[in-house]
XYZ file of C-alpha atoms in Angstrom:
617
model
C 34.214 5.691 -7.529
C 33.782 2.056 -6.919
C 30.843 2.032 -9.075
C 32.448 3.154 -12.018
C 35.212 0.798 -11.701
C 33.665 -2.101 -11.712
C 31.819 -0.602 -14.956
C 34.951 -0.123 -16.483
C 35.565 -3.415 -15.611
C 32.714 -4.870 -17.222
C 33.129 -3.351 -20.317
C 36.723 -4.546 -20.954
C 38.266 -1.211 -20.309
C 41.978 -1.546 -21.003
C 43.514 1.550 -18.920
C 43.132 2.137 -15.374
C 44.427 5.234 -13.164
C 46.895 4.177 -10.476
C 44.508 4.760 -7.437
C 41.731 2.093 -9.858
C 44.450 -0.177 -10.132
C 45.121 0.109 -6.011
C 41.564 -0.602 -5.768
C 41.309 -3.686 -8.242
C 44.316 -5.147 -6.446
C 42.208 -5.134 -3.059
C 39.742 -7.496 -4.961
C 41.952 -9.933 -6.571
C 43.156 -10.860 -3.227
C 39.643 -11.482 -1.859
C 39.345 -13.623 -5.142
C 36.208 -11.156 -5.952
C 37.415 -10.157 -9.391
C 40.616 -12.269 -11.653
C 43.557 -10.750 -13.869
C 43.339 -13.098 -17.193
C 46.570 -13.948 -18.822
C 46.280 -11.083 -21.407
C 46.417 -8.296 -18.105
C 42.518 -7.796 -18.330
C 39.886 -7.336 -15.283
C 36.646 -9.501 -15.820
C 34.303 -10.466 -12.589
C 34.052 -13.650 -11.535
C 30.999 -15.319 -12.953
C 29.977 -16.828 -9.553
C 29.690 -13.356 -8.472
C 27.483 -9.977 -9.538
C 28.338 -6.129 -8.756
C 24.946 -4.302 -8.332
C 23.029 -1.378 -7.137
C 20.302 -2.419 -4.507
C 16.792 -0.924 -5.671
C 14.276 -1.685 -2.571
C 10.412 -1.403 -3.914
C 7.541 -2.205 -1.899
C 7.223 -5.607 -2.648
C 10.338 -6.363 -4.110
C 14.194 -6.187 -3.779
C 16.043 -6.137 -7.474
C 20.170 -6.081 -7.711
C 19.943 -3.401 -10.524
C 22.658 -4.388 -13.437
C 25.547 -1.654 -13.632
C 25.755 -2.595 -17.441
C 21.999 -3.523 -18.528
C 18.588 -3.773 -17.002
C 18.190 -6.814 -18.871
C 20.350 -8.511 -16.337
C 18.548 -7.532 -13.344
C 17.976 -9.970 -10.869
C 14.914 -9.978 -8.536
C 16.193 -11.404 -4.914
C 14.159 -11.820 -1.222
C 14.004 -9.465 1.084
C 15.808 -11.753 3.652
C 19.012 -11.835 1.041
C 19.351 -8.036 1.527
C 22.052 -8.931 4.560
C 22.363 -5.188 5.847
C 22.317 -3.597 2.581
C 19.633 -1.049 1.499
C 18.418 1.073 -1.544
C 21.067 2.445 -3.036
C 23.731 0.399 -1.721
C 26.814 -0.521 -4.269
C 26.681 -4.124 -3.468
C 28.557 -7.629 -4.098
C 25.786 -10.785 -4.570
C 26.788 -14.266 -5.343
C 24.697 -15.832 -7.904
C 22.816 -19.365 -5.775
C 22.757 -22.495 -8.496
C 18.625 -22.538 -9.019
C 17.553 -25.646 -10.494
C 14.108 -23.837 -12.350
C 16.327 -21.792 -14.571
C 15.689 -18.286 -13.250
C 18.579 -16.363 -12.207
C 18.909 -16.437 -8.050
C 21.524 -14.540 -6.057
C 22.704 -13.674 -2.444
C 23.861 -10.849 -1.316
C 27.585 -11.354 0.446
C 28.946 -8.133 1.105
C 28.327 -4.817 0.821
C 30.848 -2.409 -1.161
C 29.620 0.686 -0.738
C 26.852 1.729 1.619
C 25.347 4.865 1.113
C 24.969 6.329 4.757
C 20.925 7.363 4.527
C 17.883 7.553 6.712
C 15.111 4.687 6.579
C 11.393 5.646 8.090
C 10.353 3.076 10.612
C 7.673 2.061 12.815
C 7.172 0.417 16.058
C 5.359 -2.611 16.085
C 5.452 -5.722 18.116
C 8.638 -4.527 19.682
C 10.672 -3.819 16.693
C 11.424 -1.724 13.622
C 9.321 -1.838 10.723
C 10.277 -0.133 7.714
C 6.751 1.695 6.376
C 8.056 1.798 2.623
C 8.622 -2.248 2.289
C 7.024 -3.734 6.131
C 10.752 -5.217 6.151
C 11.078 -6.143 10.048
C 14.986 -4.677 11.401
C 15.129 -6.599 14.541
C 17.277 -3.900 17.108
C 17.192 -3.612 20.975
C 16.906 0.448 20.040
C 13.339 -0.565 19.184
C 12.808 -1.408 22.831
C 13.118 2.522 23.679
C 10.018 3.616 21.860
C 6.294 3.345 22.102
C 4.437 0.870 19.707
C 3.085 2.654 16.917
C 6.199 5.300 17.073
C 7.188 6.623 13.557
C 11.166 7.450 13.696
C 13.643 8.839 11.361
C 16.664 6.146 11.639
C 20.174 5.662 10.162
C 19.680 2.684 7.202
C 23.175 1.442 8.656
C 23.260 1.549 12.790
C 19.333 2.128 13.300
C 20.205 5.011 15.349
C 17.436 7.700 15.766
C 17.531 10.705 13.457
C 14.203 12.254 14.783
C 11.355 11.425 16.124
C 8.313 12.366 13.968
C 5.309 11.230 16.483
C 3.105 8.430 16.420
C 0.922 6.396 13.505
C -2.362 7.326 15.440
C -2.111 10.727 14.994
C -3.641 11.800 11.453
C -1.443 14.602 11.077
C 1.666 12.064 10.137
C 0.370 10.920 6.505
C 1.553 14.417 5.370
C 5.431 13.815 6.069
C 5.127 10.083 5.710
C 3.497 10.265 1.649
C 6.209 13.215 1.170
C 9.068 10.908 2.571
C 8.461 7.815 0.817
C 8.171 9.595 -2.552
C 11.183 11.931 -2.086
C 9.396 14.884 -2.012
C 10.357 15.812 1.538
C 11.955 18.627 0.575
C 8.816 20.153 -0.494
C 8.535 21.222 3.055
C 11.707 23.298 2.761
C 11.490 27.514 3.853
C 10.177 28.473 0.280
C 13.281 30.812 -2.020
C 12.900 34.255 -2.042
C 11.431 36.221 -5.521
C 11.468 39.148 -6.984
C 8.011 40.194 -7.889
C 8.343 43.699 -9.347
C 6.335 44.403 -12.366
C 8.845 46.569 -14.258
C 9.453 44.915 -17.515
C 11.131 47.406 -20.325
C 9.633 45.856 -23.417
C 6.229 47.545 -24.798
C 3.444 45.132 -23.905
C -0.188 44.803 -25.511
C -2.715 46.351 -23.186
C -5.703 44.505 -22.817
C -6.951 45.882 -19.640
C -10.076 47.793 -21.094
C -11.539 44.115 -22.254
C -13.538 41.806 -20.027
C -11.180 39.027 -19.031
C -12.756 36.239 -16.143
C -10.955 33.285 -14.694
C -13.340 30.151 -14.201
C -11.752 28.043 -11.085
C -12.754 25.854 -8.309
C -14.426 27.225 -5.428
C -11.070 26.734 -3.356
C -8.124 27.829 -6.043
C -5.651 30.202 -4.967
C -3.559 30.076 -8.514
C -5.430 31.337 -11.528
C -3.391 30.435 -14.482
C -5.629 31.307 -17.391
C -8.584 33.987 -17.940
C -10.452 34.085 -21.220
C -12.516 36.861 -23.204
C -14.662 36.687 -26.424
C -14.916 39.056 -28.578
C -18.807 38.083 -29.924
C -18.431 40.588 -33.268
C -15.181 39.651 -34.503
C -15.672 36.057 -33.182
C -12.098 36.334 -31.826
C -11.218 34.054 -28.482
C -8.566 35.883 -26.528
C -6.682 32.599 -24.364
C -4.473 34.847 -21.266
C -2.068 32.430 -19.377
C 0.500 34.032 -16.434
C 3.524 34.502 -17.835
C 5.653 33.062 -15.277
C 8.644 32.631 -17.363
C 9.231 36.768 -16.708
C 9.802 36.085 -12.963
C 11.546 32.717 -13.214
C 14.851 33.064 -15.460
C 16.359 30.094 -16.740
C 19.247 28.786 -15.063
C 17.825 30.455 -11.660
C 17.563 29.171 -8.632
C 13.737 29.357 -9.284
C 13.684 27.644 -12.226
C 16.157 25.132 -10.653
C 14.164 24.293 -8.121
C 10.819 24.635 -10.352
C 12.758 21.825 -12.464
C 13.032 19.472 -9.333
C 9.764 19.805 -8.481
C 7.940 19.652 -12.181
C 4.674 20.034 -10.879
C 2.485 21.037 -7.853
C 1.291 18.437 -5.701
C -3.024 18.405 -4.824
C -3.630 17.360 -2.070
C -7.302 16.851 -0.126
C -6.532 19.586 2.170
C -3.539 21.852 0.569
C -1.404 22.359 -2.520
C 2.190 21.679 -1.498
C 2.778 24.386 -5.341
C 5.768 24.346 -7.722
C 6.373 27.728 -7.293
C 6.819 29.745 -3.687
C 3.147 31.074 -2.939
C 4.379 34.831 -3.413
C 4.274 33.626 -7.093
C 1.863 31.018 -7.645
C -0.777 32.522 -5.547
C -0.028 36.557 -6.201
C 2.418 38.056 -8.741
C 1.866 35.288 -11.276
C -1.869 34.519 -10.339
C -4.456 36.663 -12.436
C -6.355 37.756 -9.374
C -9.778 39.796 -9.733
C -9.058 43.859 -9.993
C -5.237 43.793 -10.293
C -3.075 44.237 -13.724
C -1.254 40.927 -14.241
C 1.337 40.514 -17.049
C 0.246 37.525 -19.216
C 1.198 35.409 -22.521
C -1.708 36.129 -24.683
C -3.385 33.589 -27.620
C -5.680 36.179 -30.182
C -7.180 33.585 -31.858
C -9.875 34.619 -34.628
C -12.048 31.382 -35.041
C -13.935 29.766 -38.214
C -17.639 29.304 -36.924
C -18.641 27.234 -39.609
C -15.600 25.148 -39.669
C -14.669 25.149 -36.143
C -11.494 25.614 -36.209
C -8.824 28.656 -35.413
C -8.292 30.913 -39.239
C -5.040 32.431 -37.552
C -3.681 32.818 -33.990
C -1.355 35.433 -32.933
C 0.936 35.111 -29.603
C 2.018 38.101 -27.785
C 3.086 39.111 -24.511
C 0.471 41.696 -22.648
C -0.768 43.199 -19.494
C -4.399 42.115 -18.422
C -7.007 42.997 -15.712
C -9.211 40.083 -14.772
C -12.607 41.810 -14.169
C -13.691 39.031 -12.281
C -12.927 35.469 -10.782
C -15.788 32.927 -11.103
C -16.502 29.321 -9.867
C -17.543 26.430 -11.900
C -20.617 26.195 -9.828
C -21.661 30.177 -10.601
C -21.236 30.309 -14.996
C -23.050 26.821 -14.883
C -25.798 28.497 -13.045
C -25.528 31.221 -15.789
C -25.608 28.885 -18.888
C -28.684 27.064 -17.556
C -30.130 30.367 -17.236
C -30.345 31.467 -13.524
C -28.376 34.718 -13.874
C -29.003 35.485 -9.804
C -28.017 39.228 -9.007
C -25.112 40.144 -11.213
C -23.270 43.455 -11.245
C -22.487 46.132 -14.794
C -19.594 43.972 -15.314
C -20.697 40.505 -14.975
C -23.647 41.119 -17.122
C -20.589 42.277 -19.783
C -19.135 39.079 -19.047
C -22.167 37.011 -19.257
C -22.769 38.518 -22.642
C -20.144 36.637 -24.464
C -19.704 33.653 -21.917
C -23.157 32.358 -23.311
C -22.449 32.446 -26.848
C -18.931 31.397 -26.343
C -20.634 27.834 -24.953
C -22.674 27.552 -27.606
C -19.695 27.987 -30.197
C -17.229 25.443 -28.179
C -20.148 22.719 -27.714
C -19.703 22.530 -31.595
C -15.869 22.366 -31.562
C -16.225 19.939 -29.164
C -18.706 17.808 -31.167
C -16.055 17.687 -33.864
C -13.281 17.364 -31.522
C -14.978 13.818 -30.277
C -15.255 12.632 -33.807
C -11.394 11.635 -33.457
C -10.716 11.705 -29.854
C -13.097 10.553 -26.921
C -15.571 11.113 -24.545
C -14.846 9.572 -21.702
C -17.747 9.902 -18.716
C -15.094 10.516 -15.812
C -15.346 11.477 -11.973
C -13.007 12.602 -9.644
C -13.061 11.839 -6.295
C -12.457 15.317 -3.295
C -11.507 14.300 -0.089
C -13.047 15.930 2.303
C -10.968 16.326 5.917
C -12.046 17.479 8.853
C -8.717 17.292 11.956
C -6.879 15.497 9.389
C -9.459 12.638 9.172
C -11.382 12.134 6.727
C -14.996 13.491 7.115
C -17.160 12.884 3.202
C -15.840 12.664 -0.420
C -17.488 15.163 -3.108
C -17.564 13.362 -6.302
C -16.804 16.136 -9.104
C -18.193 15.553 -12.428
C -17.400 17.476 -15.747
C -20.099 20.191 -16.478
C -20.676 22.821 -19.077
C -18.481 25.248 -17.188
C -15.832 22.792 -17.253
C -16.049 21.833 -21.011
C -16.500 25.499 -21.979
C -13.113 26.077 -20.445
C -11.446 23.109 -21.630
C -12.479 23.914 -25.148
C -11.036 27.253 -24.679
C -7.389 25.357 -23.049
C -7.112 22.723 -25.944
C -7.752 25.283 -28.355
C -4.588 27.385 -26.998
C -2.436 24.480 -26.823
C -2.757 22.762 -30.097
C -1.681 26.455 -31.392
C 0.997 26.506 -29.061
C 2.116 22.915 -30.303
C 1.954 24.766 -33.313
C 3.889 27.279 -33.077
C 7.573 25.599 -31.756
C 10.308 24.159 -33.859
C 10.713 20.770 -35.154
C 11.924 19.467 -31.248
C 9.723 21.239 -29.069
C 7.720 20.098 -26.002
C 5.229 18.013 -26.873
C 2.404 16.354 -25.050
C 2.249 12.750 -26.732
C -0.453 10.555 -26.048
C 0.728 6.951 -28.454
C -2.482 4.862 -29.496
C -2.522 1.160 -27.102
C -1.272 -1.945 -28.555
C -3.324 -4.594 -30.518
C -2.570 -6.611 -27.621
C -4.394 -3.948 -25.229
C -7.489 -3.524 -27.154
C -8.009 -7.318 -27.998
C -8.374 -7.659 -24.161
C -10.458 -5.042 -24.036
C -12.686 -6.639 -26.746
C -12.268 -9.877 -24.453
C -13.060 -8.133 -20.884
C -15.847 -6.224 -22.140
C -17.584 -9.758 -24.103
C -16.946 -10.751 -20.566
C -19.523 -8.295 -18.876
C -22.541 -9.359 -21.273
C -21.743 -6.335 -23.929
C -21.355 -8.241 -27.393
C -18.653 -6.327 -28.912
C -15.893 -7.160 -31.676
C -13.169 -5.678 -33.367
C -13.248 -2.909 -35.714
C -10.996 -1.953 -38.773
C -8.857 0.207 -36.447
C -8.213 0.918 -32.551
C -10.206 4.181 -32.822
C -13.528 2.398 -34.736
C -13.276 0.125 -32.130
C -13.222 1.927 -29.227
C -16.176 4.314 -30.592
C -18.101 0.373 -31.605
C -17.839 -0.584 -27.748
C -18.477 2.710 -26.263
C -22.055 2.894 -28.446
C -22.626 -0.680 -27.436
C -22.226 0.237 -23.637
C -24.469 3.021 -23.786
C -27.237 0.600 -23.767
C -26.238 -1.532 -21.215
C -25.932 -0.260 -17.784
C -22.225 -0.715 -17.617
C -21.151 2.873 -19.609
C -19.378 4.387 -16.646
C -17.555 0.788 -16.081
C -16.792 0.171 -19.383
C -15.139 3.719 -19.803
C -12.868 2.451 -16.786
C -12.229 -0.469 -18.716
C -10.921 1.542 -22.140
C -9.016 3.853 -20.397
C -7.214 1.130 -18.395
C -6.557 -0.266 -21.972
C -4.424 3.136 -22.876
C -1.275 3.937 -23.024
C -0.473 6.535 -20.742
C 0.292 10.307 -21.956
C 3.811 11.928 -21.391
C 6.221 14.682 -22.487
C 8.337 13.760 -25.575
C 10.600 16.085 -27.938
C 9.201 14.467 -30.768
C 5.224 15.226 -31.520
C 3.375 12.052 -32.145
C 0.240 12.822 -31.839
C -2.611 12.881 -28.651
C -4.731 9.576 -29.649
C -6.943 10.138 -26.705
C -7.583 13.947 -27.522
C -7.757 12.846 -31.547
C -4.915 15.987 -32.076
C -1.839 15.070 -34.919
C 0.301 18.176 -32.611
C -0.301 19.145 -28.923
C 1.447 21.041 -25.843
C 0.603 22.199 -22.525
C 0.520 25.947 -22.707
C -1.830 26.872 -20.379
C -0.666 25.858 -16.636
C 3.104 27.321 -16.079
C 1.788 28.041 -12.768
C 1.728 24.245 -11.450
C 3.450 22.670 -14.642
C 6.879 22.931 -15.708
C 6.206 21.913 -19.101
C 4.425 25.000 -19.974
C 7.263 27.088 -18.396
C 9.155 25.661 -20.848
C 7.423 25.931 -23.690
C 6.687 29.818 -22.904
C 10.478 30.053 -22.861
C 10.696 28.291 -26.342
C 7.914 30.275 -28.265
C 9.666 33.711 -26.842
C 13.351 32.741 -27.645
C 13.146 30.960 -30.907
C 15.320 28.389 -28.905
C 15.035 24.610 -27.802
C 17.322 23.863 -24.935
C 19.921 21.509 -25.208
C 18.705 19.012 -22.559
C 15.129 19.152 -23.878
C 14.966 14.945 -23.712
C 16.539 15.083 -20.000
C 13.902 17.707 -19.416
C 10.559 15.745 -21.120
C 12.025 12.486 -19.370
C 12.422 14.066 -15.693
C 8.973 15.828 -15.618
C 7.264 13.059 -16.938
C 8.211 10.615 -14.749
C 7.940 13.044 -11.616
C 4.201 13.573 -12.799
C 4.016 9.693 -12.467
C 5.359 9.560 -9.242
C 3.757 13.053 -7.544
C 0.416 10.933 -9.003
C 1.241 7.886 -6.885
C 2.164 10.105 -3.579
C -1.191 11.773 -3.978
C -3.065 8.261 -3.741
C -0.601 6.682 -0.811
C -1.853 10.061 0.929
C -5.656 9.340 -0.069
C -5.095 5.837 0.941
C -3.740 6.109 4.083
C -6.817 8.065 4.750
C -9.226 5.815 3.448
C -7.894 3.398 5.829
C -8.197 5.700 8.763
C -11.955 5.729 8.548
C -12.078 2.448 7.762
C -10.266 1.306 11.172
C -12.807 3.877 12.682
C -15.814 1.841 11.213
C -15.012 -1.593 12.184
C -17.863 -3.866 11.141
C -19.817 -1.129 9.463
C -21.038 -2.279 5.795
C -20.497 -0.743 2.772
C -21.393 -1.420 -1.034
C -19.046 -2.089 -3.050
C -17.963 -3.292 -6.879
C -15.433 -5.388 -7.686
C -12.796 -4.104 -9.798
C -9.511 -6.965 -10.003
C -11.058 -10.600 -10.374
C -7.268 -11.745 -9.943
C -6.727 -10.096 -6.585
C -10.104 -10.084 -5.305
C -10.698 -5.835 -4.898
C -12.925 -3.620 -4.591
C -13.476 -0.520 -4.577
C -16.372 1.324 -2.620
C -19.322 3.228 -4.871
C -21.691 4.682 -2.179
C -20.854 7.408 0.920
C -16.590 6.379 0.806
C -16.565 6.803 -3.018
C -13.331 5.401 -4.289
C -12.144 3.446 -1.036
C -10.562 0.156 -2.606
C -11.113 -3.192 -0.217
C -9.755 -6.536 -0.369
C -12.119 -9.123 0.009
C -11.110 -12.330 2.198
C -14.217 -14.390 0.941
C -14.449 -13.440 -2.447
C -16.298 -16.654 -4.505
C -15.217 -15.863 -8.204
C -17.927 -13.099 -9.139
C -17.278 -11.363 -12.538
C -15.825 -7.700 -12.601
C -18.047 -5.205 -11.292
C -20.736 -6.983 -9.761
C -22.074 -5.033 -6.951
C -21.594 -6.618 -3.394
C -22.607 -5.509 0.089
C -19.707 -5.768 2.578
C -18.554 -5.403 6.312
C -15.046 -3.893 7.098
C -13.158 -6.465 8.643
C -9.883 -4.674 9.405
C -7.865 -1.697 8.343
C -3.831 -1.384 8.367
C -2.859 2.150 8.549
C 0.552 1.293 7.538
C -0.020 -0.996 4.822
C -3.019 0.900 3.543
C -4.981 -2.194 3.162
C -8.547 -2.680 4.062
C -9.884 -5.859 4.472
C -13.821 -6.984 4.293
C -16.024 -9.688 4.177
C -18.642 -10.079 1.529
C -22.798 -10.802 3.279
C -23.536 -13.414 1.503
């Protein structure tokens, strides 16, 4: 309530319930607030009514009016409050011009749960390392991790101790608000029993292409070689997860499924993600079906029909198994792989030339991804996972489906949006990459330019680096209502389509393309998932980190080789055996980005996440 008086307040509201007025009379006599002559309610200027937002490094008094009035304070000006907290602040005189402030009193303190840490004796909170100095702190063993009430510092639970590996789990899920993740999943209805006449595709020979290790198969493909017609099957997931449900609702919190190194924590409850809506090998699966009958010679999609149908994938595949097959190594295959192989083969051939055109707008970017490897929660190796055939024969197959999809919805729809960077963003570029020895200058447009410095890297031995450096130079993609445009893909209309399993985006969309209908809340929806992808992203590398710095605080003095990746802040980030691993460097001499250095670990936080080295010079 108080908060949206003091809104009212501030926006020279000129009626007031009786119980408001009660509560504006409170603060006139602390001399908080003053009645003007004309009966209106305006704040004192010496004073500021805020909402406390607590970041890692940083406390701001978030404006109840505009974020351009923000005010960053110091953690020691909190006095008792926390995130969340309604509070009052009085603004401190600050002879350099920017805006200071105090914070005096608070008005209304939400009544929450803080995660803490022994050390030295007292609490530590392990979101900010803001010390709460407490004689409860005495009670526990250094190291301790403890649930604890933000306003007495009471213990809500005890959750173990920082040395055991098992913690990072709860602790990455806590400090992202994604505890709840780890609720008793809802219960579904599964049944298979929908009225409508579906298209029976069982009798052709549908595959799924996955990791070694997936559990959800969203999509299976089949190519018809004659007709030259690509068949695109997603699970339809929107059949067992009805808008408005408490499925969908809680599908909607989540937005997406969160990766991690040794689970997925999945959008929907496993009887879903990983049976009834997973296109397993053997079983009939109902699906959302793309028919698309492709151009060879222009590569591109003559017409694409969308329909809802009943599938049998005849057989699940790794990456690692059809790349074997397109370089040729066949190994023993059964009456229905060979079927399969049949058209996989030609398929790759046909999408490595609608990919060749694809990368004459969009680009080519030579990216790795890093697989943690743990062994009793610790981390053991890292697998570094490169795109292969396998992977771009599927992709080509995905894009294909979405851009149709994009296609396909109303004027408002769901769109992916990727906007091109600023002339700001790729002048630095140009700058950063002169920098590194690669003579490079600007081009007519963003796109010429980027192609002009990726060809110029390609003979230097900086490509992979360089890619970094573009990409870094990008806006980044998200969900809009509006289509404009994928820049990085080169696509004038695109949607995800082809994941409803982990994304909520693609549930939606499914939803749209059946019903004809764009929900009212479509911008609340594009915003919410968009920044949840975002922030799942983050939780997945405070999780990676924190393990990182476990091994690293098990190999004390052991060297490593590593580039350097922020000139500004001295990192960098390990290329050889702990791919990925980023360091700080205490006795960094002003190399240039990504020279390669040999190090020795110097000391590892578990907490903080941050690894400290020394470079052998």
């Amino acid at each position: 309530m108080l908060k949206e008086l003091f809104i009212k307040i501030q926006t020279d509201c000129k009626t007031y319930s009786k119980s408001e007025l009660i509560e504006i009379e409170k603060f006139i006599k602390d001399e908080i607030i003053v009645k003007n002559e004309d009966n209106n309610y305006e704040l004192n200027s010496k004073y500021k009514v805020a909402m406390v937002s607590v970041g890692k490094n940083l406390v701001v008094l978030e404006d109840l009016i505009s974020e351009h009035k923000n005010i960053k304070i110091e953690f020691d000006d909190l006095n008792g409050a926390y995130d969340g907290d309604l509070v009052l602040a009085k603004r401190v005189f600050n002879p350099r011009s920017r805006t200071k402030a105090k914070i005096v009193k608070i008005l209304d303190g939400k009544k929450n749960d803080i995660l803490v840490y022994i050390k030295d004796k007292a609490f530590h909170t392990i979101k900010e390392d803001i010390t709460l100095e407490n004689k409860n702190a005495l009670k526990y063993n250094e190291g301790d991790v403890l649930l604890v009430d933000n306003k007495s510092l009471e213990l809500i639970k005890n959750l173990g101790n920082i040395e055991d590996p098992k913690i990072d789990e709860y602790i990455s899920l806590y400090l992202y608000k994604e505890i709840f993740r780890l609720d008793a999943p809802l219960e579904v209805d599964a049944s298979m029993n929908d009225p409508k006449q579906r298209v029976d595709l069982r009798d052709l020979y549908f595959c799924t292409i996955d990791p070694n290790s997936a559990k959800d198969h969203d999509d299976a493909i089949y190519f018809d070689k004659n007709e030259n017609i690509l068949y695109v099957a997603i699970a339809d997931v929107s059949y067992f997860v009805k808008e408005g449900s408490a499925l969908d609702k809680q599908a909607f919190l989540k937005s997406t499924s969160i990766y991690l190194p040794h689970k997925v924590l999945p959008m929907l409850p496993a009887a879903l993600s990983e049976d009834m809506c997973s296109l397993k090998e053997g079983v009939d699966r109902y699906s959302y079906v793309f028919k698309m009958h492709l151009d060879l010679q222009n590569q591109s999609v003559k017409k694409a029909e969308l329909f809802e149908a009943i599938i049998n994938s005849h057989k699940n595949f790794s990456y690692g198994r059809i790349d074997r097959v397109i370089e040729g190594h066949l190994d023993q295959y059964s009456k229905v792989e060979k079927e399969i192989f049949d058209y996989l083969i030609p398929l790759y051939e046909i999408t490595k030339k609608f990919r060749a055109k694809r990368l004459l707008k969009g680009y080519d970017f030579r990216t790795s991804e890093n697989r943690l490897k743990l062994k009793n929660s610790n981390l053991e190796s890292i697998d570094v996972e490169t795109s292969t055939a396998s992977h771009q024969l599927v992709e080509e197959c995905m894009l294909l489906a979405n851009i149709e999809a994009s296609k396909k919805v109303n004027t408002v729809g769901i769109y992916r949006i990727h906007e091109e960077p600023a002339f700001k963003a790729i002048s630095k570029l140009v700058d950063d990459v002169n920098i590194l020895g690669v003579n490079v200058k600007l081009q007519s447009d963003v796109h010429d330019t980027i192609l002009h410095i990726q060809q110029k890297a390609k003979v230097s031995m900086l490509s992979a680096e360089i890619d970094e450096l573009i990409i870094q130079s990008q806006t980044q993609a998200k969900y809009s209502s509006k289509n404009l445009g994928h820049f990085g893909l080169g696509f004038t209309s695109y949607s995800h389509f082809t994941s409803p399993i982990r994304r909520y985006s693609d549930l939606v969309l499914h939803r749209m393309l059946k019903t004809k209908q764009t929900p009212k809340d479509i911008d609340d929806i594009c915003s919410h998932i968009s920044l949840n992808e975002r922030k799942v992203d983050q939780l997945v590398w405070d999780f990676e980190d924190r393990k990182y710095a476990r091994w690293a605080a098990q190999h004390i003095d052991e060297e490593i080789k590593v580039k350097i990746v922020d000139t500004d802040k001295a990192r960098a980030v390990c290329y050889e055996k702990m791919f990925g691993m980023k360091v700080i460097l205490e006795n960094y001499k002003g190399q240039k980005l990504f020279t390669k250095l040999r190090v020795k670990i110097k000391s590892a936080d578990i907490v903080t996440k941050v690894i400290v080295a020394t470079v052998k010079y």
